[in-house]
PDB file of C-alpha atoms in Angstrom:
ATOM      1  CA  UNK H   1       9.973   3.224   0.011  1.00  0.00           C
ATOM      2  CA  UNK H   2       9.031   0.482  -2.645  1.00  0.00           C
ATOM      3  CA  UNK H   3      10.266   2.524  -5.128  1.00  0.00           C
ATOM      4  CA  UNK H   4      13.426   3.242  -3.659  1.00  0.00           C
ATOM      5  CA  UNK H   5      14.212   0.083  -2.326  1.00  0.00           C
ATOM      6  CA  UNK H   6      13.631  -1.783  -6.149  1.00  0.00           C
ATOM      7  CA  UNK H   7      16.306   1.189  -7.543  1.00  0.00           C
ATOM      8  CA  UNK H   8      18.884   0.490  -5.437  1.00  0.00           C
ATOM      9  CA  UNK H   9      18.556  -3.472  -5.525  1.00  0.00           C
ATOM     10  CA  UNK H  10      17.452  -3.471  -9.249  1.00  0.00           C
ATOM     11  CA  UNK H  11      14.603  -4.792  -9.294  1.00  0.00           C
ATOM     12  CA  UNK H  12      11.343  -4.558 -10.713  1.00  0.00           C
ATOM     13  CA  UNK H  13       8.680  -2.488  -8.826  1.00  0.00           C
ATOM     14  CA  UNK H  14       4.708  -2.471  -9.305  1.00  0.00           C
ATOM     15  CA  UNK H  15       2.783  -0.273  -7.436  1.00  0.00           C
ATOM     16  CA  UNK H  16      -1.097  -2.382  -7.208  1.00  0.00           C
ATOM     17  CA  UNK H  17      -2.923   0.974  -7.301  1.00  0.00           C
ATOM     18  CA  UNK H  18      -1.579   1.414 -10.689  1.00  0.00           C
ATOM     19  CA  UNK H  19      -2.951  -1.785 -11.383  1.00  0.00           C
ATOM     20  CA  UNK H  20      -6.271  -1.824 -10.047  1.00  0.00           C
ATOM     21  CA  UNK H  21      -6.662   1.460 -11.219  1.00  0.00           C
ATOM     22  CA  UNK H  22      -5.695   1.727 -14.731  1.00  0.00           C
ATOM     23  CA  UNK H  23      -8.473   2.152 -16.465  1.00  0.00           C
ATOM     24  CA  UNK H  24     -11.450   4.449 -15.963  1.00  0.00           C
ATOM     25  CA  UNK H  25     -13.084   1.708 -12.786  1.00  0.00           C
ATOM     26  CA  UNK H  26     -11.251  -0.393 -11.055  1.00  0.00           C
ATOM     27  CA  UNK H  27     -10.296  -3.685 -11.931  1.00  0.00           C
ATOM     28  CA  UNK H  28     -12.716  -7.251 -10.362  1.00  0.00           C
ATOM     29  CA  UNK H  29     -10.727  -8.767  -8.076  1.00  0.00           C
ATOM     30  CA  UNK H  30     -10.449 -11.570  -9.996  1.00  0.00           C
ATOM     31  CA  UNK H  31      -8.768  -9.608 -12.538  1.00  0.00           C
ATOM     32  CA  UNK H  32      -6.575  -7.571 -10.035  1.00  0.00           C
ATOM     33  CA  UNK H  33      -6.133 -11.209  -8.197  1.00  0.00           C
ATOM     34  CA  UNK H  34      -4.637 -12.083 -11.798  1.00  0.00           C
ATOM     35  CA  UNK H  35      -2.256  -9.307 -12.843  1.00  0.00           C
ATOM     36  CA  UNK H  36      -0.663  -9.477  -8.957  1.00  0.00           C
ATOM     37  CA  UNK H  37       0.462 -13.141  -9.464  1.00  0.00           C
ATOM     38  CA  UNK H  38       1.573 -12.052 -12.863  1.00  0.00           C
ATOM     39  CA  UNK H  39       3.856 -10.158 -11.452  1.00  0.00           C
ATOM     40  CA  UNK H  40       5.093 -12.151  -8.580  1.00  0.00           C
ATOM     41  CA  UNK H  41       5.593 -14.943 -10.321  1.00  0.00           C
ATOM     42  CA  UNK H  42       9.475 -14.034 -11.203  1.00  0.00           C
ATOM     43  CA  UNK H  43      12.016 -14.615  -8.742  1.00  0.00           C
ATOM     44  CA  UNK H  44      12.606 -10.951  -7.646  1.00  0.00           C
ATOM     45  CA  UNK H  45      10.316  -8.133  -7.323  1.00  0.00           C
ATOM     46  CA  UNK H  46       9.336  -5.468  -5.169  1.00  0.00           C
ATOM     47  CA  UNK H  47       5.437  -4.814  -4.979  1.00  0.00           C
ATOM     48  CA  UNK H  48       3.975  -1.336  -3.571  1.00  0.00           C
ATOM     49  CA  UNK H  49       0.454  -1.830  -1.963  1.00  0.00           C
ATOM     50  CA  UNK H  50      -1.626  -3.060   0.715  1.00  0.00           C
ATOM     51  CA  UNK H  51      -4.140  -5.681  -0.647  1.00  0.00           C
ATOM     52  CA  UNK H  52      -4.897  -8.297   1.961  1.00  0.00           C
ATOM     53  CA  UNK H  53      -7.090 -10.196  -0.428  1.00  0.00           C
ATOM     54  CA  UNK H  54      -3.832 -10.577  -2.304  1.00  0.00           C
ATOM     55  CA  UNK H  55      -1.906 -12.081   0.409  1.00  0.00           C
ATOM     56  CA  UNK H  56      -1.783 -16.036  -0.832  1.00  0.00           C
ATOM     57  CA  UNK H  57      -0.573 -14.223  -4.234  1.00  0.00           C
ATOM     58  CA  UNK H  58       1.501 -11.375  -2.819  1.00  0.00           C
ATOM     59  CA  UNK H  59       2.601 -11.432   0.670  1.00  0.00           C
ATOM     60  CA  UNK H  60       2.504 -15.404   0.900  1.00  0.00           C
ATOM     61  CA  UNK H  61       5.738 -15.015  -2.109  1.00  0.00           C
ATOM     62  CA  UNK H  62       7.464 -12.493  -0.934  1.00  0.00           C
ATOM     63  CA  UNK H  63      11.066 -12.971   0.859  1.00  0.00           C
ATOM     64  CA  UNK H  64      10.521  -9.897   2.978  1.00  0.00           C
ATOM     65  CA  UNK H  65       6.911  -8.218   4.042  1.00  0.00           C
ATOM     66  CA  UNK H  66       7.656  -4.780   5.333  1.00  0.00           C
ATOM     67  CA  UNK H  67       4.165  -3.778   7.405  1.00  0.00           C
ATOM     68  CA  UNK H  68       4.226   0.267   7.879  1.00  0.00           C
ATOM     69  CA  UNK H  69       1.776   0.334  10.590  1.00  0.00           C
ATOM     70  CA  UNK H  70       1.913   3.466  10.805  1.00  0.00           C
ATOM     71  CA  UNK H  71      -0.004   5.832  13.804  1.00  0.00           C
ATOM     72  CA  UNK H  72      -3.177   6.931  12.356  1.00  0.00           C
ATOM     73  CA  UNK H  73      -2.184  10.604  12.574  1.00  0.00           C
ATOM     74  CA  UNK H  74       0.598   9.616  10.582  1.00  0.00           C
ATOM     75  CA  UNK H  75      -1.749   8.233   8.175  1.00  0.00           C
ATOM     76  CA  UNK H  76      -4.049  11.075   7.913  1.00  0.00           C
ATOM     77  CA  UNK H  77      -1.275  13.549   7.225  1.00  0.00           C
ATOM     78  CA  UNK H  78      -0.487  11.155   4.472  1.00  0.00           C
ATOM     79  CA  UNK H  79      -3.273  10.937   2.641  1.00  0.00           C
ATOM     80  CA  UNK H  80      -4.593  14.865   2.781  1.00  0.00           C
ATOM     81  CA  UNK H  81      -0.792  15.743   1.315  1.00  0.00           C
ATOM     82  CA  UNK H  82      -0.759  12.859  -1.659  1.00  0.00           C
ATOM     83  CA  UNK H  83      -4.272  13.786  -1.688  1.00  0.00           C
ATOM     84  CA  UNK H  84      -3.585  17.659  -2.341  1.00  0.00           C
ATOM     85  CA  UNK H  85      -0.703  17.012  -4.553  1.00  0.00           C
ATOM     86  CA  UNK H  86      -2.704  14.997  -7.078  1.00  0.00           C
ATOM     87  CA  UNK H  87      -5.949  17.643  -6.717  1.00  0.00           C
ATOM     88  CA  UNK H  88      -3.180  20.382  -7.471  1.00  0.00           C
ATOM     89  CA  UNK H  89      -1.748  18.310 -10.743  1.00  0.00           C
ATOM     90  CA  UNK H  90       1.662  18.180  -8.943  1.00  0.00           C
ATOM     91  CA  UNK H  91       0.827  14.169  -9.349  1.00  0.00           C
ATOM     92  CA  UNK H  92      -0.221  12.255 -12.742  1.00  0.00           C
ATOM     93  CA  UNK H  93      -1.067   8.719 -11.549  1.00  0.00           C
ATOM     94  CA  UNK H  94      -3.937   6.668 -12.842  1.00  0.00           C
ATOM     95  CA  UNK H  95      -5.125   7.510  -9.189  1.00  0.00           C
ATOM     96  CA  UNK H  96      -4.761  10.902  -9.225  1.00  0.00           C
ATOM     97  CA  UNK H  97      -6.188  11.429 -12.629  1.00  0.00           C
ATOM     98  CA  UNK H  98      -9.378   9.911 -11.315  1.00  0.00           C
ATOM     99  CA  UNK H  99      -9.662  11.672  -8.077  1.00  0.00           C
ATOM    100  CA  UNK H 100     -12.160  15.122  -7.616  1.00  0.00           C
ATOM    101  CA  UNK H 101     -12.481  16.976  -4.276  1.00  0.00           C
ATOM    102  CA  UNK H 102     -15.523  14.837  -3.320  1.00  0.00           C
ATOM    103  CA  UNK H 103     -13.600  11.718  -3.576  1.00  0.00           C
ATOM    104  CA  UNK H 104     -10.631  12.475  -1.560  1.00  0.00           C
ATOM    105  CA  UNK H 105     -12.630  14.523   1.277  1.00  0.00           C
ATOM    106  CA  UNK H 106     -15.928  15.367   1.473  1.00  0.00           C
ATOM    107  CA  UNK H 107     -17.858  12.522   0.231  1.00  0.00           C
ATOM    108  CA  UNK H 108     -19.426   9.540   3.019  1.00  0.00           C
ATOM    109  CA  UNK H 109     -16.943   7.061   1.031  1.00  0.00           C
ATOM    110  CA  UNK H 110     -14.334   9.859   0.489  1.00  0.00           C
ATOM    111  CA  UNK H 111     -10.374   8.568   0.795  1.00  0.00           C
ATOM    112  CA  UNK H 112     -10.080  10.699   4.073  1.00  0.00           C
ATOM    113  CA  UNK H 113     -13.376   8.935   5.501  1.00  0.00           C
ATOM    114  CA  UNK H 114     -12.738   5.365   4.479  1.00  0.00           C
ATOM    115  CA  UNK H 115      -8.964   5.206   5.626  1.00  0.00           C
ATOM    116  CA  UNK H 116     -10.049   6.533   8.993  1.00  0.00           C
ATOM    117  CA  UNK H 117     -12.804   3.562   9.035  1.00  0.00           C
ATOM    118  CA  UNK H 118     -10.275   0.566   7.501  1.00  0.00           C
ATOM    119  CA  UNK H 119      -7.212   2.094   9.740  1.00  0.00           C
ATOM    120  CA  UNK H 120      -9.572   0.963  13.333  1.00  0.00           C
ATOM    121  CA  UNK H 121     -10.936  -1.796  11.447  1.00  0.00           C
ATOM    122  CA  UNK H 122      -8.250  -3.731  10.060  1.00  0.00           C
ATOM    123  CA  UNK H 123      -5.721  -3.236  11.942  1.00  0.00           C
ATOM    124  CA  UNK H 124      -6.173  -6.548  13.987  1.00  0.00           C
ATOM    125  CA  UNK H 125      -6.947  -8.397  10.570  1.00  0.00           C
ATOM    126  CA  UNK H 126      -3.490  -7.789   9.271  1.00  0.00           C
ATOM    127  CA  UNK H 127      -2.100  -8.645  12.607  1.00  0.00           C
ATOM    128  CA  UNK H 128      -3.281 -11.963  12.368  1.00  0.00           C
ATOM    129  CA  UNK H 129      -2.952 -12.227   8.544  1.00  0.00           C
ATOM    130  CA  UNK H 130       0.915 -10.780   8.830  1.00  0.00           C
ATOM    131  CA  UNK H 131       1.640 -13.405  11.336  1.00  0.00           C
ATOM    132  CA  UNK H 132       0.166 -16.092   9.522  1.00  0.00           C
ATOM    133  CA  UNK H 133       2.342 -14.829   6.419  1.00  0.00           C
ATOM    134  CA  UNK H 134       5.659 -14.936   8.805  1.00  0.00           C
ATOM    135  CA  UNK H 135       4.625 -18.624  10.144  1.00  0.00           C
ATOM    136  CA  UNK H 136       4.988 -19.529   6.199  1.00  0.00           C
ATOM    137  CA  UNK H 137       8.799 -18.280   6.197  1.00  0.00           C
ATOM    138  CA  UNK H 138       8.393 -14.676   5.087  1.00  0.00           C
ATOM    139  CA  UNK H 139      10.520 -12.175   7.052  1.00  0.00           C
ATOM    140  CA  UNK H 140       8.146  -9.674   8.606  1.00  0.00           C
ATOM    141  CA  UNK H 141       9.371  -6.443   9.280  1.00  0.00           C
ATOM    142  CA  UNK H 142       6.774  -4.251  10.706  1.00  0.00           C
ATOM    143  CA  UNK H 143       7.452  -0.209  11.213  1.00  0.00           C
ATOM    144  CA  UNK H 144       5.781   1.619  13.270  1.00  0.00           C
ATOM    145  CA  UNK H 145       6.489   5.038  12.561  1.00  0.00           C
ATOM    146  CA  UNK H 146       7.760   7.461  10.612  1.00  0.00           C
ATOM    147  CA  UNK H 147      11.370   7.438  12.038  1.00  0.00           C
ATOM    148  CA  UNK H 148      11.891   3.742  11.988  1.00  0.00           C
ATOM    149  CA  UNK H 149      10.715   3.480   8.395  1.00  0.00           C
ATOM    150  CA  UNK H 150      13.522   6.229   7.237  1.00  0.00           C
ATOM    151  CA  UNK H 151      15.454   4.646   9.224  1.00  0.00           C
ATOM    152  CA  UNK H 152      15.195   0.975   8.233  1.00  0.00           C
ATOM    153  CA  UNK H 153      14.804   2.108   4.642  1.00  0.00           C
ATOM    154  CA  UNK H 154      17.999   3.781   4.864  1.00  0.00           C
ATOM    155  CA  UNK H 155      19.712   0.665   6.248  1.00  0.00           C
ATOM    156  CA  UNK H 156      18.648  -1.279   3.173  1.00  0.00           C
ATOM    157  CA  UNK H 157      19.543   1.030   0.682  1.00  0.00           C
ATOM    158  CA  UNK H 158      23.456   1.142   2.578  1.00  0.00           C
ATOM    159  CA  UNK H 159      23.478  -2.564   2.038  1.00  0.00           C
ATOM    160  CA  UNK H 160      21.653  -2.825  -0.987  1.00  0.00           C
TER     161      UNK H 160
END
């Protein structure tokens, strides 16, 4: 979506992971924290990624905050595809480059494991964090499925 969204308006895009994950660990938070205001510091942007602790740097600058709360089977789905395409080599992110079998399934802090755990956990954190965000001015659009997300991305890109 971030991708296609900063194509068709022409504007830079950043996906975080490929921040925070560019070299072989990921980068301290103060460092990540850094490098996101770097980039949001221009006038127009779009930034990929869902980093809470980057909201006053991120979400707090943004014009529009689009929230894909997504169902959690949704999610799942998600994550064992991107997951299997970057196992399989059909992806060459930073991410995937760093991910083994362990990682993405089977270990107790695998991707599969800790999304599962953040989805029921956070959820009512970025409620109250996106709402706090839209009392600052940002326009919140939250999606909450697959269908309105196609469908709201394809609005933008007719008017974009």
């Amino acid at each position: 979506m971030a991708r296609s969204l900063s194509a068709s308006l022409g504007l830079p895009h950043t996906d975080l992971d490929e921040i925070l994950f560019a070299g072989d660990e990921p980068l301290p938070l103060d460092a990540f924290r850094a490098a996101a205001e770097r980039v949001t510091r221009g006038d127009a942007w779009v930034v990929e990624g869902n980093y809470s602790k980057l909201a006053d740097v991120v979400w707090h600058r943004a014009d529009v905050l689009v929230w894909l709360d997504l169902p959690l089977s949704l999610v799942v789905r998600r994550i064992v595809y991107r997951s299997l395409r970057q196992l399989t080599g059909l992806d060459t992110s930073p991410q995937a480059r760093r991910l083994t079998w362990n990682r993405a399934f089977f270990g107790h802090r695998s991707l599969l494991r800790t999304a599962i755990r953040k989805y029921r956990r956070n959820r009512p954190r970025y409620a109250r964090q996106v709402a706090e965000t839209a009392a600052l001015g940002v326009h919140v659009v939250r999606l909450r499925s697959g269908r309105a997300s196609r469908a709201w991305l394809a609005r933008q890109l007719d008017h974009g």
